[in-house]
């Protein structure tokens, strides 16, 4: 980064400091991960300069022969990875993927169903401040306050009552398996579509460690940067390939893939981010390697051991544990808020995020919960022993949020641990 260093030293310094932060602290935000150096190199490449509106071999610009190669590789590999018949790798983000998927299956004003944001859903699953809540009439399903698990009976009842155009399954803060087959039965019962947003669990799904939604859905959307460990971005998959459908926003019948393609571009987006698509291609190839499955297995083992450690330290976890890569701590019984806990942990070098828990008495900016994830730490090579140690560190810090000495002491322990699990080189001063 010589040029950046010489010509824009403040930007260079911020990137160097961010590299140091990522390297010297414990990254436990469940939706974050660390990409490989080849992914990073593809992202920082000249592919960023190229306009390529359209799709491979059908572009609105000349000079697309090389970007066509990377988009072709990205589509081929993601289809193999998920055993999907069709893929669109152009969505700039998970939100853009959801927007295109929703508009493929519903018209503005239609009723849709998604998980309530405060119960672990995502903004785009119908929050009133998001396009999803503004364009559509949203009926939110929730988790059971007793079990912390999705209340499938309530979902079925709401679906029968409101007859949505589709149900979107998937979540941002749900530590358990999502029963896509059961949601499909509910959708079939009322004759609606099923979209699964697998942003959080994509890496687990790709490696067979979480039930596959594709057989039970019309469309699957995802981000590419969480458990899937690619660059920031989105993607869309479907196995509904044959026949032409009269989809709501199409002037004439189209197949599902044609309608999705049209809703991504030109429906929702302009030029695709070809440097990101090149990096997605690399990440999808990486994810097809046997090591990626071993990595995902370790992500799950690590989350399970971290959960056991926190339970042994007498913390309450929503649902009592985890099946996947994340844990939701309910700190209300300890009289703590998520906000204060997040701050204390951050001072100690442990990065997490505050999160709502079922029936949370606090507002979303305060919350009673903390969400923890193991994908990033597992990428660094940490295993069960480190998880036990980290669980104890979390417990130590949360046992007295006011005690700055504890935070300082933990921070040194974190730094010492991080030194043993190096990954990115920190750019020089
Ligand atoms: N903001 C992401 C998360 O943290 O889960 C979801 O997009």
Short mmCIF file of C-alpha atoms in Angstrom, two decimals, residues 244-247 249-255 258-259:
data_model
loop_
_atom_site.label_atom_id
_atom_site.label_comp_id
_atom_site.label_asym_id
_atom_site.label_seq_id
_atom_site.Cartn_x
_atom_site.Cartn_y
_atom_site.Cartn_z
CA UNK A 244 -43.20 -19.91 -17.26
CA UNK A 245 -44.93 -18.27 -14.36
CA UNK A 246 -47.15 -15.23 -14.31
CA UNK A 247 -45.18 -13.41 -11.64
CA UNK A 249 -44.60 -7.53 -11.52
CA UNK A 250 -43.86 -8.98 -14.95
CA UNK A 251 -45.83 -7.86 -18.02
CA UNK A 252 -45.66 -11.36 -19.50
CA UNK A 253 -44.93 -14.83 -18.10
CA UNK A 254 -41.32 -15.48 -17.16
CA UNK A 255 -39.46 -18.33 -15.54
CA UNK A 258 -35.62 -14.78 -15.66
CA UNK A 259 -37.75 -12.79 -13.25
#
